[in-house]
mmCIF file of C-alpha atoms and ligand atoms in Angstrom:
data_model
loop_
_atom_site.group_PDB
_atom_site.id
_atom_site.type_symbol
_atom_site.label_atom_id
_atom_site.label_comp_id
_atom_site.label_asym_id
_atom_site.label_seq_id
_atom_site.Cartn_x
_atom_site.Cartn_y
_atom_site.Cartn_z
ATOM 1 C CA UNK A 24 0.000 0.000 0.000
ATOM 2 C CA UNK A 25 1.510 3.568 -0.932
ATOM 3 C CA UNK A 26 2.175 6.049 1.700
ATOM 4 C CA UNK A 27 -0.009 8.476 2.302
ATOM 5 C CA UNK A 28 0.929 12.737 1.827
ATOM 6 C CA UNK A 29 -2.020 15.420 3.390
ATOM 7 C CA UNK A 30 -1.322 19.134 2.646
ATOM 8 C CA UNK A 31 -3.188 22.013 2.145
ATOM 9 C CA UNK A 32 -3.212 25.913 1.626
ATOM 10 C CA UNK A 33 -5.796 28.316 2.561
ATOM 11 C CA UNK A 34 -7.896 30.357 0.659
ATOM 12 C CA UNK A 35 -7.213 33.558 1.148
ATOM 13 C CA UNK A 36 -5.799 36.170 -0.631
ATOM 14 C CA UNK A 37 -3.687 34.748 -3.661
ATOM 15 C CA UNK A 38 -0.961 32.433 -4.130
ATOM 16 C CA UNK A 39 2.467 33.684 -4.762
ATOM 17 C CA UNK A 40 5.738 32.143 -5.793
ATOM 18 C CA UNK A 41 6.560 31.113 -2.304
ATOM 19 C CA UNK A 42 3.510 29.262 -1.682
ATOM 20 C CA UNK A 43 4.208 27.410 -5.509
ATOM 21 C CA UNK A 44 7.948 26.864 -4.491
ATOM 22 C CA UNK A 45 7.677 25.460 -0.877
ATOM 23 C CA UNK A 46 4.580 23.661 -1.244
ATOM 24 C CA UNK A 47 2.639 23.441 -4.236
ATOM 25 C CA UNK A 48 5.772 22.367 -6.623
ATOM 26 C CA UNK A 49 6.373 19.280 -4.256
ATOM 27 C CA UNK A 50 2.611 17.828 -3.926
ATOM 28 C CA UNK A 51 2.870 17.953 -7.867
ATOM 29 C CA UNK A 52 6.144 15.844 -8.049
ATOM 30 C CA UNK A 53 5.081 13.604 -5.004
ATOM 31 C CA UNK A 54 1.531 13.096 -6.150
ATOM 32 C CA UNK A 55 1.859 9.508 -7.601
ATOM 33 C CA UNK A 56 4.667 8.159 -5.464
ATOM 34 C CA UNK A 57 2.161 8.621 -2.590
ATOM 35 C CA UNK A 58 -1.412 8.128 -2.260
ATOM 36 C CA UNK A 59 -2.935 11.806 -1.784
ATOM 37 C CA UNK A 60 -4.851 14.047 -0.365
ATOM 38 C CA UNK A 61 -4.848 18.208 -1.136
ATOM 39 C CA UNK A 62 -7.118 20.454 1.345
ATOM 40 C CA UNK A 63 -8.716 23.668 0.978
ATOM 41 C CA UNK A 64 -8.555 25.049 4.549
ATOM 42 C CA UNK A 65 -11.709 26.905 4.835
ATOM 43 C CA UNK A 66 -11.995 26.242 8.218
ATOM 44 C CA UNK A 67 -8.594 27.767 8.807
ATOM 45 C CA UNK A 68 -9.010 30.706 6.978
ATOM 46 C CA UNK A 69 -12.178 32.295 9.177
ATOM 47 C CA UNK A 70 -9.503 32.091 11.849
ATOM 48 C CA UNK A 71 -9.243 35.520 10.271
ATOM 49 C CA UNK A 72 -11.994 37.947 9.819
ATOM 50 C CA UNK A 73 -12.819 37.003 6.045
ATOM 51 C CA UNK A 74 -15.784 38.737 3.490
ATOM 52 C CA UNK A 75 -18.009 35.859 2.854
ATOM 53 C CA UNK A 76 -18.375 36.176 -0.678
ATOM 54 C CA UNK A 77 -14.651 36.337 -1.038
ATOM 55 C CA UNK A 78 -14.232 32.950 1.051
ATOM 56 C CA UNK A 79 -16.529 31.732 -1.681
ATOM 57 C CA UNK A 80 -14.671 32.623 -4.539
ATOM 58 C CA UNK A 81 -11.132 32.197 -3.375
ATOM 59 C CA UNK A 82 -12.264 28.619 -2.052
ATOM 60 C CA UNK A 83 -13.331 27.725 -5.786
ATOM 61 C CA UNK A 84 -10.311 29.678 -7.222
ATOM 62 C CA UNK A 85 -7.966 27.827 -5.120
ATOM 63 C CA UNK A 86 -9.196 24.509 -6.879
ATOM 64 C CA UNK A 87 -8.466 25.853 -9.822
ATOM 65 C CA UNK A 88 -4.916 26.985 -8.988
ATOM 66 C CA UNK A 89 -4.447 23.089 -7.711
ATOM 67 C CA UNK A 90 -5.114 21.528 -11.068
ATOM 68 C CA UNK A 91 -3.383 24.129 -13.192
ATOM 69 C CA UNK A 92 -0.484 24.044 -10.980
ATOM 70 C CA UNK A 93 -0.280 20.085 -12.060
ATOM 71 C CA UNK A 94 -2.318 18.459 -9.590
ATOM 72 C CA UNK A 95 -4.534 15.462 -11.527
ATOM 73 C CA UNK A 96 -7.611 14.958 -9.554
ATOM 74 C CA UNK A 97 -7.623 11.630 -10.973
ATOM 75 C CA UNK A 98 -4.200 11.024 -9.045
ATOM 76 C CA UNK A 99 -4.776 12.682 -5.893
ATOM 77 C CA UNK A 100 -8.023 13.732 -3.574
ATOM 78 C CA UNK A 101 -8.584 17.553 -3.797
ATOM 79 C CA UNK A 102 -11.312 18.987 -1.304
ATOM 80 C CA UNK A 103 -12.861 21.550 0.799
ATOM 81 C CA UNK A 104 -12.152 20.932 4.341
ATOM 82 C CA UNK A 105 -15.835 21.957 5.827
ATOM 83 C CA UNK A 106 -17.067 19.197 3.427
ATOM 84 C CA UNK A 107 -15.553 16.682 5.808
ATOM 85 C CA UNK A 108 -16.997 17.543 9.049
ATOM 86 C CA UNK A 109 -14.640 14.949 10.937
ATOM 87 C CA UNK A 110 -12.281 17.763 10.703
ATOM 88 C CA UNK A 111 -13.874 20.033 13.302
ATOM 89 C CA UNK A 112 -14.503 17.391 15.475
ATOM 90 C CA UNK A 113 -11.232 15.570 15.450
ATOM 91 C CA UNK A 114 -9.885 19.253 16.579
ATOM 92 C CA UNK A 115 -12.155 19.205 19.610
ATOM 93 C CA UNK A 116 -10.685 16.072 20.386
ATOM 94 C CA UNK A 117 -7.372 17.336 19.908
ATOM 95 C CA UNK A 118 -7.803 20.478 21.609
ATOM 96 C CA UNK A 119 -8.661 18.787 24.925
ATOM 97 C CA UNK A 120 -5.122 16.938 24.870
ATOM 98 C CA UNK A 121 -3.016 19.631 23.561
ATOM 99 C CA UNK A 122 -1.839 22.672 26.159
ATOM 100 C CA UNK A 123 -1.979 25.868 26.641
ATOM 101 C CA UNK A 124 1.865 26.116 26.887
ATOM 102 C CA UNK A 125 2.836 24.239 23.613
ATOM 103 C CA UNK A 126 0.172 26.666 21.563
ATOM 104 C CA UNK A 127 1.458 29.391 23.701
ATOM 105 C CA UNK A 128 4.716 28.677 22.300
ATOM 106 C CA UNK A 129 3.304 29.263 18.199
ATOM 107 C CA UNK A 130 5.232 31.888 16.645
ATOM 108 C CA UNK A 131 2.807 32.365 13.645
ATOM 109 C CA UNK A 132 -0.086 32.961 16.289
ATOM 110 C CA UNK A 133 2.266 35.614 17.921
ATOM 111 C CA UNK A 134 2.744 37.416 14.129
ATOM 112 C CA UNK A 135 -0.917 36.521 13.072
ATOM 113 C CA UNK A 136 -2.143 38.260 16.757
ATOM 114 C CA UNK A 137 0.035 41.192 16.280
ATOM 115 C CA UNK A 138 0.813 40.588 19.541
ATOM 116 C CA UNK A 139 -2.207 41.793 21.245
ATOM 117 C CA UNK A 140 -4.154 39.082 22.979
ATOM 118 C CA UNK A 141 -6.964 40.527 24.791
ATOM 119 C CA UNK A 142 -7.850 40.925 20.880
ATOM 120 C CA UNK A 143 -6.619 38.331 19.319
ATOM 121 C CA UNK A 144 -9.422 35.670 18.137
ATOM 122 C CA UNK A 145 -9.458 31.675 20.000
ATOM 123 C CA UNK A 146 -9.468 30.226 16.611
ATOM 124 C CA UNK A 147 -6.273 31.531 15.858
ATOM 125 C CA UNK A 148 -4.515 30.277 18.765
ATOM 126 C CA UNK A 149 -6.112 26.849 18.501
ATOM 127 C CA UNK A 150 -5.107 26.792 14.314
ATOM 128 C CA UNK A 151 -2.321 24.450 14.970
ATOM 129 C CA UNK A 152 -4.812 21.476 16.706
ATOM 130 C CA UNK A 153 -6.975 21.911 13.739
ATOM 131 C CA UNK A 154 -4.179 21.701 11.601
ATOM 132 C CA UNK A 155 -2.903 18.514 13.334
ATOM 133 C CA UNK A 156 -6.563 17.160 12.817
ATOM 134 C CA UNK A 157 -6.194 17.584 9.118
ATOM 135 C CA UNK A 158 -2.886 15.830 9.185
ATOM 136 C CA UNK A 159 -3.936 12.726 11.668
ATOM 137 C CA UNK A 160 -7.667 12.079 10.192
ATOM 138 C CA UNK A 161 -5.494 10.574 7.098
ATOM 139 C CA UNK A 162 -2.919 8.573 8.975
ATOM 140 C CA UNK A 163 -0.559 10.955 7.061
ATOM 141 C CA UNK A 164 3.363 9.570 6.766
ATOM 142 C CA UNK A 165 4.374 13.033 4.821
ATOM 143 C CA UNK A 166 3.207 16.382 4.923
ATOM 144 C CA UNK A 167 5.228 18.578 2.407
ATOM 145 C CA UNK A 168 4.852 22.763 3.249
ATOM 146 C CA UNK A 169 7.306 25.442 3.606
ATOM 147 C CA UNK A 170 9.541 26.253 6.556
ATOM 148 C CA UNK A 171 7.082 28.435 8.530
ATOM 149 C CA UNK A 172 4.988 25.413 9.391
ATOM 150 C CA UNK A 173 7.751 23.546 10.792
ATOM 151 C CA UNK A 174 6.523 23.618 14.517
ATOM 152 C CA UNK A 175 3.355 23.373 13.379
ATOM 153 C CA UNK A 176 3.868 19.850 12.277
ATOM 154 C CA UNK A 177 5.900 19.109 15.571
ATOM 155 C CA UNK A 178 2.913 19.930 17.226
ATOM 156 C CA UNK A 179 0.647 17.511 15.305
ATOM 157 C CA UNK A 180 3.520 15.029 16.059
ATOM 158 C CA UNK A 181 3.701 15.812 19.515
ATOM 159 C CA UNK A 182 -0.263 15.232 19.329
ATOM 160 C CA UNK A 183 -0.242 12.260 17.838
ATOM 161 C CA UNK A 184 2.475 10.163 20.018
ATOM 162 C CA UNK A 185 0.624 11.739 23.459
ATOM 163 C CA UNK A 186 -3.128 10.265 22.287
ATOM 164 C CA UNK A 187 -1.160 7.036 21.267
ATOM 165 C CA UNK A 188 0.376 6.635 24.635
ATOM 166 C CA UNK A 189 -2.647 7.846 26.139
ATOM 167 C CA UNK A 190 -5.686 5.957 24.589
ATOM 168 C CA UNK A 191 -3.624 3.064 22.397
ATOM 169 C CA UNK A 192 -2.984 3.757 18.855
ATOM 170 C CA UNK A 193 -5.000 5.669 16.862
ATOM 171 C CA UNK A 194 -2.804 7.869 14.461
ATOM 172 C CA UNK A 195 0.917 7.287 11.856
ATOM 173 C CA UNK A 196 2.713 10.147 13.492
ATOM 174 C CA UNK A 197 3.543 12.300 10.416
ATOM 175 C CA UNK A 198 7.097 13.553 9.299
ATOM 176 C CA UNK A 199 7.359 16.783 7.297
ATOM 177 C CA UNK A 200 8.260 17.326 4.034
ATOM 178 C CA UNK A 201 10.415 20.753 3.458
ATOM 179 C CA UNK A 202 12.329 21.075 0.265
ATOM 180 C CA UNK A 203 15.915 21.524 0.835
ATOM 181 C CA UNK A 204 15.788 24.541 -1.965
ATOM 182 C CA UNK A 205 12.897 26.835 -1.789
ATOM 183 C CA UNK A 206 11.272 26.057 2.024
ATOM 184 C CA UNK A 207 11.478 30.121 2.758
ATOM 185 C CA UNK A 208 10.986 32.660 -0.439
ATOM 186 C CA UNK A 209 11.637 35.878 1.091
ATOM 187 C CA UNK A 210 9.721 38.874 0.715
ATOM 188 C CA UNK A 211 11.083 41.072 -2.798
ATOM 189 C CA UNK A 212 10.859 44.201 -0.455
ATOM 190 C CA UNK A 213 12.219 42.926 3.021
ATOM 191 C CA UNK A 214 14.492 40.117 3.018
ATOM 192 C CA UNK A 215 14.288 39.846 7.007
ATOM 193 C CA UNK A 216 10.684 38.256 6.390
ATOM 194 C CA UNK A 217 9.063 35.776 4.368
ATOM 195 C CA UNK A 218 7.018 36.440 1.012
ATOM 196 C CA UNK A 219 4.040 36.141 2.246
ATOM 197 C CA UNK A 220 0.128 36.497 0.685
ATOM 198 C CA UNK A 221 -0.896 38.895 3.642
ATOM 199 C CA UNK A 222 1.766 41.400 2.809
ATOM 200 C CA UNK A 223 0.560 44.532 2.667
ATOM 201 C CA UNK A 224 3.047 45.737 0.611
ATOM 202 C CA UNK A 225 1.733 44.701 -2.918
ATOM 203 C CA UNK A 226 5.780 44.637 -4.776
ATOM 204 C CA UNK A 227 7.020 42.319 -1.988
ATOM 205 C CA UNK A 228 5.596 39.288 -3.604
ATOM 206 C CA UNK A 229 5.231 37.536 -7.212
ATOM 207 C CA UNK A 230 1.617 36.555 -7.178
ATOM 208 C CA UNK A 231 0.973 33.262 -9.521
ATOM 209 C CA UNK A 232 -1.921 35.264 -11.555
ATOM 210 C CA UNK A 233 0.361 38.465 -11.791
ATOM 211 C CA UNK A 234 1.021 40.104 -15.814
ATOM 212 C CA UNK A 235 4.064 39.587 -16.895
ATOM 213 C CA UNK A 236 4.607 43.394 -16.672
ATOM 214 C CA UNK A 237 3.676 43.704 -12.934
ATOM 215 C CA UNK A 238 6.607 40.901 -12.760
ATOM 216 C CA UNK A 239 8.735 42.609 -14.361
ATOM 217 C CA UNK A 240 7.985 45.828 -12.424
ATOM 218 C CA UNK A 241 8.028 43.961 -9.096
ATOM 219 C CA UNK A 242 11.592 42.157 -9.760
ATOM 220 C CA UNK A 243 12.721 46.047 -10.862
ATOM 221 C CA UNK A 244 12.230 46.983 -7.078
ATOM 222 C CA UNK A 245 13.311 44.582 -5.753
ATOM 223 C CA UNK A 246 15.438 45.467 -2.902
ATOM 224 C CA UNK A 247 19.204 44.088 -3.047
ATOM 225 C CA UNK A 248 22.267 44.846 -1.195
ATOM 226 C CA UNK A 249 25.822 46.948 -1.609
ATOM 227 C CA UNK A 250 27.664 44.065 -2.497
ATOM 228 C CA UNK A 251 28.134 43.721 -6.614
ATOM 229 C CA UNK A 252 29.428 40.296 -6.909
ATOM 230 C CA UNK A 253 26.113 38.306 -8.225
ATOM 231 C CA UNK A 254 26.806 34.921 -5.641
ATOM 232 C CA UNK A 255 24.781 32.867 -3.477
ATOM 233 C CA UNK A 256 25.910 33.909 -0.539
ATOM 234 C CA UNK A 257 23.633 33.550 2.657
ATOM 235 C CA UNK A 258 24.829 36.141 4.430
ATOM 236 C CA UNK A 259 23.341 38.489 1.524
ATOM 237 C CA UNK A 260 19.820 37.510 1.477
ATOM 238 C CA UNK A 261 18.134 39.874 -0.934
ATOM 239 C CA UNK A 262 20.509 38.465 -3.662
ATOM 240 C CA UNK A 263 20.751 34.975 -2.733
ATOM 241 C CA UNK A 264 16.686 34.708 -2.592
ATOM 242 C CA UNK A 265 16.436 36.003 -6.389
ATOM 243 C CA UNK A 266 19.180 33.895 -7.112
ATOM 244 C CA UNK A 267 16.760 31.098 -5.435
ATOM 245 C CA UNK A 268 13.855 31.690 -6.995
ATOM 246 C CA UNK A 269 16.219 32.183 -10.420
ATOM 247 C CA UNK A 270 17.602 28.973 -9.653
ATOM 248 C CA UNK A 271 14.115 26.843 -9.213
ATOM 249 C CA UNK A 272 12.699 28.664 -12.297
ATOM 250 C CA UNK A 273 15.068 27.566 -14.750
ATOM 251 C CA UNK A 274 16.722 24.450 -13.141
ATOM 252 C CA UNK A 275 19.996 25.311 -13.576
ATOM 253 C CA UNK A 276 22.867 25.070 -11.177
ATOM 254 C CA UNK A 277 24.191 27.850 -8.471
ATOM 255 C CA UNK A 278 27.500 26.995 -10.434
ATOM 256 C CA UNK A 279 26.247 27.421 -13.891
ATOM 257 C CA UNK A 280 24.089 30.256 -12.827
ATOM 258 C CA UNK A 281 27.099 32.090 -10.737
ATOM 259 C CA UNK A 282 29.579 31.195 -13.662
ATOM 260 C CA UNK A 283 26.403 32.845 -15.990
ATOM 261 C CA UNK A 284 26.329 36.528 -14.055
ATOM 262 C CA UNK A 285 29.771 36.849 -13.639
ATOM 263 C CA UNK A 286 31.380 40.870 -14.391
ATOM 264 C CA UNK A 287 27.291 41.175 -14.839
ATOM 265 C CA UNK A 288 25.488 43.736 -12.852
ATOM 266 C CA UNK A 289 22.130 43.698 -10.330
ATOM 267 C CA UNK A 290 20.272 44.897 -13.668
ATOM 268 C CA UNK A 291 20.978 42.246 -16.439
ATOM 269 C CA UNK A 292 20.180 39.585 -13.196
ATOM 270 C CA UNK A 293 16.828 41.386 -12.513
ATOM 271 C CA UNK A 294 15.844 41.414 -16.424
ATOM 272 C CA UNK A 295 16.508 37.031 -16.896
ATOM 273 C CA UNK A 296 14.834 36.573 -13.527
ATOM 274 C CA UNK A 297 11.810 38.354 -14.655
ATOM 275 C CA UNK A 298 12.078 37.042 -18.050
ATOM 276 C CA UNK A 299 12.175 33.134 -16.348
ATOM 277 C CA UNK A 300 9.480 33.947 -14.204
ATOM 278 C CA UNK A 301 7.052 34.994 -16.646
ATOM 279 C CA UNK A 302 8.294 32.094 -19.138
ATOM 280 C CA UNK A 303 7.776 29.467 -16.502
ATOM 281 C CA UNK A 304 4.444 30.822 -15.416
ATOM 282 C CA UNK A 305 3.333 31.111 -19.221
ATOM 283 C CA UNK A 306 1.373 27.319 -19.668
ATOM 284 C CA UNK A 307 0.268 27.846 -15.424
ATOM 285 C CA UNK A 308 -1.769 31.005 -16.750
ATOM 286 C CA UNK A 309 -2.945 29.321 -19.672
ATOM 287 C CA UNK A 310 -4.313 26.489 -17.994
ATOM 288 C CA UNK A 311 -5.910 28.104 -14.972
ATOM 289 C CA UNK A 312 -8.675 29.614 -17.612
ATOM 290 C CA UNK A 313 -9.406 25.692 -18.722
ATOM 291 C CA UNK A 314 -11.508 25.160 -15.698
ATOM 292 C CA UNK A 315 -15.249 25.516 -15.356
ATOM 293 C CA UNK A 316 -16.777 26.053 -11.981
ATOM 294 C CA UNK A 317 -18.989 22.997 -12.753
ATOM 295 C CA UNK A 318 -15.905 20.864 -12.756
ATOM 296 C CA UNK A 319 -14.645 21.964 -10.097
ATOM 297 C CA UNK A 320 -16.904 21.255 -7.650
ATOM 298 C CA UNK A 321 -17.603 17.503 -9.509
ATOM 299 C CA UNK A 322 -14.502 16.928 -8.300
ATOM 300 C CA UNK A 323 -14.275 19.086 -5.015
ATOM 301 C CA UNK A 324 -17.597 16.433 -4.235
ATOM 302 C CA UNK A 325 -16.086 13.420 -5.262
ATOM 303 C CA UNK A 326 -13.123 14.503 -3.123
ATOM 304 C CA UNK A 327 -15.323 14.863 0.131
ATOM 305 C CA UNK A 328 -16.593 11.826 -0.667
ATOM 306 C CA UNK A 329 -13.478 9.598 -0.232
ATOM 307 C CA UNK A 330 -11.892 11.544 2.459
ATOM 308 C CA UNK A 331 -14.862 11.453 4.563
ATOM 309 C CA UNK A 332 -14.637 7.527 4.376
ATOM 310 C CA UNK A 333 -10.835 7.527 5.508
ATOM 311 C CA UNK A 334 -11.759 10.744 8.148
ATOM 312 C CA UNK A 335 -14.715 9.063 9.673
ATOM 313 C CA UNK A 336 -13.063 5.581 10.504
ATOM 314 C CA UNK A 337 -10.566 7.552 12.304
ATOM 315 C CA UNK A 338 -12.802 9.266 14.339
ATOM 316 C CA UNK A 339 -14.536 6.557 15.199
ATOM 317 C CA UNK A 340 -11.773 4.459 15.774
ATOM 318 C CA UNK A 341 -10.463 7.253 18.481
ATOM 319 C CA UNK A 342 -14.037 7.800 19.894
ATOM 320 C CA UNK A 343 -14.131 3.916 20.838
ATOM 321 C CA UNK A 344 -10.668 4.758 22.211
ATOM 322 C CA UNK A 345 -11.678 7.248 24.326
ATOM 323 C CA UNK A 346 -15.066 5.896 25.334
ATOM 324 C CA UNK A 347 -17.012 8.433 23.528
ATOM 325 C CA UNK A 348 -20.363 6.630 22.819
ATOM 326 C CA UNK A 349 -23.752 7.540 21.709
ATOM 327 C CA UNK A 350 -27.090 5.783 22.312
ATOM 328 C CA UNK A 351 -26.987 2.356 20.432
HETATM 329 P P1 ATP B 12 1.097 33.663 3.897
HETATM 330 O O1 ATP B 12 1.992 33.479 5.078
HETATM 331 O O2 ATP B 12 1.795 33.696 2.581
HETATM 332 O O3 ATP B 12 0.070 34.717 4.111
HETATM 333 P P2 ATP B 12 0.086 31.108 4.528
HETATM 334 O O4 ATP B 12 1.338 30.438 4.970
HETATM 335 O O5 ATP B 12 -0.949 31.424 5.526
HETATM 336 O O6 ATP B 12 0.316 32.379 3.701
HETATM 337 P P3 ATP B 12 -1.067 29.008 2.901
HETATM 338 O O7 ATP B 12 -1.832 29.229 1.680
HETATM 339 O O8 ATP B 12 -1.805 28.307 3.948
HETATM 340 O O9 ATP B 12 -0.504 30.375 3.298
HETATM 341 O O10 ATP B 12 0.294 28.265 2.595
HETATM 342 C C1 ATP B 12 0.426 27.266 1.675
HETATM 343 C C2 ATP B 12 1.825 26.707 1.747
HETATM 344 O O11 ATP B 12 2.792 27.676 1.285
HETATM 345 C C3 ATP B 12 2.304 26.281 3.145
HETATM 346 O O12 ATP B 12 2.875 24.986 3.042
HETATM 347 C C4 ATP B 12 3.365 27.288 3.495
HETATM 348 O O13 ATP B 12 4.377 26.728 4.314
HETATM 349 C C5 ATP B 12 3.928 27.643 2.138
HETATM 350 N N1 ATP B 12 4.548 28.976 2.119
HETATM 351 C C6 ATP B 12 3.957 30.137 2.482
HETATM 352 N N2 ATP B 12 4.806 31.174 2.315
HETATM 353 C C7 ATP B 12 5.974 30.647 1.841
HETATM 354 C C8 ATP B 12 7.234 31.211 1.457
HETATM 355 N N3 ATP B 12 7.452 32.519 1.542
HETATM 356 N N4 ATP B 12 8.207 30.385 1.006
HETATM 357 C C9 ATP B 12 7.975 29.059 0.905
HETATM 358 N N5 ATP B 12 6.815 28.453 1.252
HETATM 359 C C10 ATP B 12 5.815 29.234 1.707
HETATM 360 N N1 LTN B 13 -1.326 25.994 8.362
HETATM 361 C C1 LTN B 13 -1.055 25.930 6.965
HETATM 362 C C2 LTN B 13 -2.207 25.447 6.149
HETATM 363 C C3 LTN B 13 -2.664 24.110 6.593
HETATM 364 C C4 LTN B 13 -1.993 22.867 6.391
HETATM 365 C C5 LTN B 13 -2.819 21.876 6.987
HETATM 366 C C6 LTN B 13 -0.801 22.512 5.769
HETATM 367 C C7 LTN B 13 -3.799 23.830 7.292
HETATM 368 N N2 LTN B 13 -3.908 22.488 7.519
HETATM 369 C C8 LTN B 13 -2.434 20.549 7.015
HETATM 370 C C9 LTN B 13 -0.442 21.164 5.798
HETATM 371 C C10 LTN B 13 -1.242 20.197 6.404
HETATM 372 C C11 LTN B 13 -0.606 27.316 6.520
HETATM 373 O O1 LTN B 13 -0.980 28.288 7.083
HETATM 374 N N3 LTN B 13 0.165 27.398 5.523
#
């Protein structure tokens, strides 16, 4: 029996290179070596204040962004998570074994709260057990995202081996998947954060549906650094995250590429990066118009439909555990 890889994004705002480089790239390329299963966190994303309509449309939008980024719905199981209601209550479960000092310690709910939280919303401190729920309803082995959900997935870990102990065994306890190259695309205007989709700087990140002239315009500003020498060198991370994404765009190597830009200046770099980008984002754009909003949901249902089969004989399976019962 193959393996079994759960991931998913949420739908929110719009996907940029970083989300297609740390995540999206590797459920492509892992699809068929593993048996598996691609969410759309809804349920995560009102963890946020979020304009219903919007939700809507970025929740179908996303499914379309999954296929034309490569995913084949015949290969893997796409889906909406609020379709599989096992979700929500596996993270009730969840939430009564995990504790307050392990979510406490969640960096992203310390960015995601700016820090203030008398304000702050419950749901976004408890994101990480519903994340874990995700993971565990599948009996997940791999879990491929980028680096900033790292101690996430130690949590879901953590999770996992403290109901086994507790209860017997109920859950595989997942291990993540973060690509050596490409786990942390920085932002094109501040190199001391990530690129992220809830920037609110619009030029700090690529988005996947961006022109080819917005590309170009964003790569133009992006910041770099008073060096000259065009290297990947860490310790000059403006320059050595366009050399990254430069790198993962056209597949060649740092050597080739540093041999490449050699007596060349921060310019002629800027102009091939934005050239690649566009290039390799050409037949992405093309095939994101293919699908119809019929489809999509034919096979957003048929999805549901298998992961609630796998999702509910977990649940059930850790109810008996527990000695959650109903009337028989
Ligand atoms: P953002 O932080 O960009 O607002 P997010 O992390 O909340 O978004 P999701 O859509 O849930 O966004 O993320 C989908 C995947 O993209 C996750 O696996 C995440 O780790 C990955 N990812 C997000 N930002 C980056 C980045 N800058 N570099 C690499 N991977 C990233
Ligand atoms: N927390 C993730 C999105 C996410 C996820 C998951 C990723 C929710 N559930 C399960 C992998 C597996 C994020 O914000 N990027």
């Amino acid at each position: 029996m193959k393996r079994r890889i759960f991931s998913g994004a949420q739908p929110t705002g719009s996907l940029h290179i970083g989300n297609y480089l740390g995540a999206l790239r590797n459920w492509v390329d892992l699809q068929s070596e593993y048996e598996s299963f691609y969410c759309i966190v809804n349920l995560h994303a009102i963890t946020l204040p979020q304009d219903p309509a919007t939700l809507r449309q970025k929740t179908l939008d996303l499914a379309r962004i999954y296929l034309a980024a490569g995913i084949d719905p015949e290969v893997s199981t796409i889906f909406i998570q609020s379709d599989v209601s096992e979700h929500a209550e596996l993270a009730w479960v969840l939430s009564s074994i995990a504790r307050m000092g392990e979510l406490e310690r969640m960096t992203q709910f310390k960015d995601k709260g700016k820090g203030n939280r008398e304000r702050a919303g419950v749901g976004l401190f408890t994101y990480p057990i519903l994340m874990a729920a995700d993971i565990l309803l599948y009996q997940t082995h791999l879990v491929p995202v980028g680096k900033d959900q790292k101690q996430h997935l130690e949590l879901s870990r953590d999770l996992a081996e403290r109901f086994n102990r507790d209860y017997g065994t109920a859950f595989v306890v997942p291990d993540p998947f973060i690509p050596p190259v490409g786990a942390n695309i920085l932002s094109l205007q501040d190199p001391a954060k990530k690129m992220s989709k809830s920037d609110e700087n619009p030029n700090a990140s690529i988005f996947l549906l961006d022109e080819p002239d917005t590309i170009a315009k964003k790569i133009k500003r992006a910041v770099t650094d008073s060096g000259t020498t065009i290297v990947f060198d860490e310790s000059r991370p403006a320059i050595h995250n366009l050399l990254t994404i430069y790198h993962l765009m056209t597949g060649k190597s740092a050597n080739e590429i540093e041999v490449h830009f050699q007596g060349k200046g921060y310019g002629h770099l800027k102009t091939e990066l934005a050239e690649a980008v566009v290039e390799f984002m050409k037949p992405f754009q093309e095939r994101v118009k293919d699908f119809d909003d019929a489809h999509l949901n034919e096979i957003l249902k048929k999805g549901a439909a298998k992961a609630r089969i796998i999702a509910r004989a977990t649940l059930d399976d850790v109810y008996t555990k527990m000695g959650v019962v109903g009337a028989t």
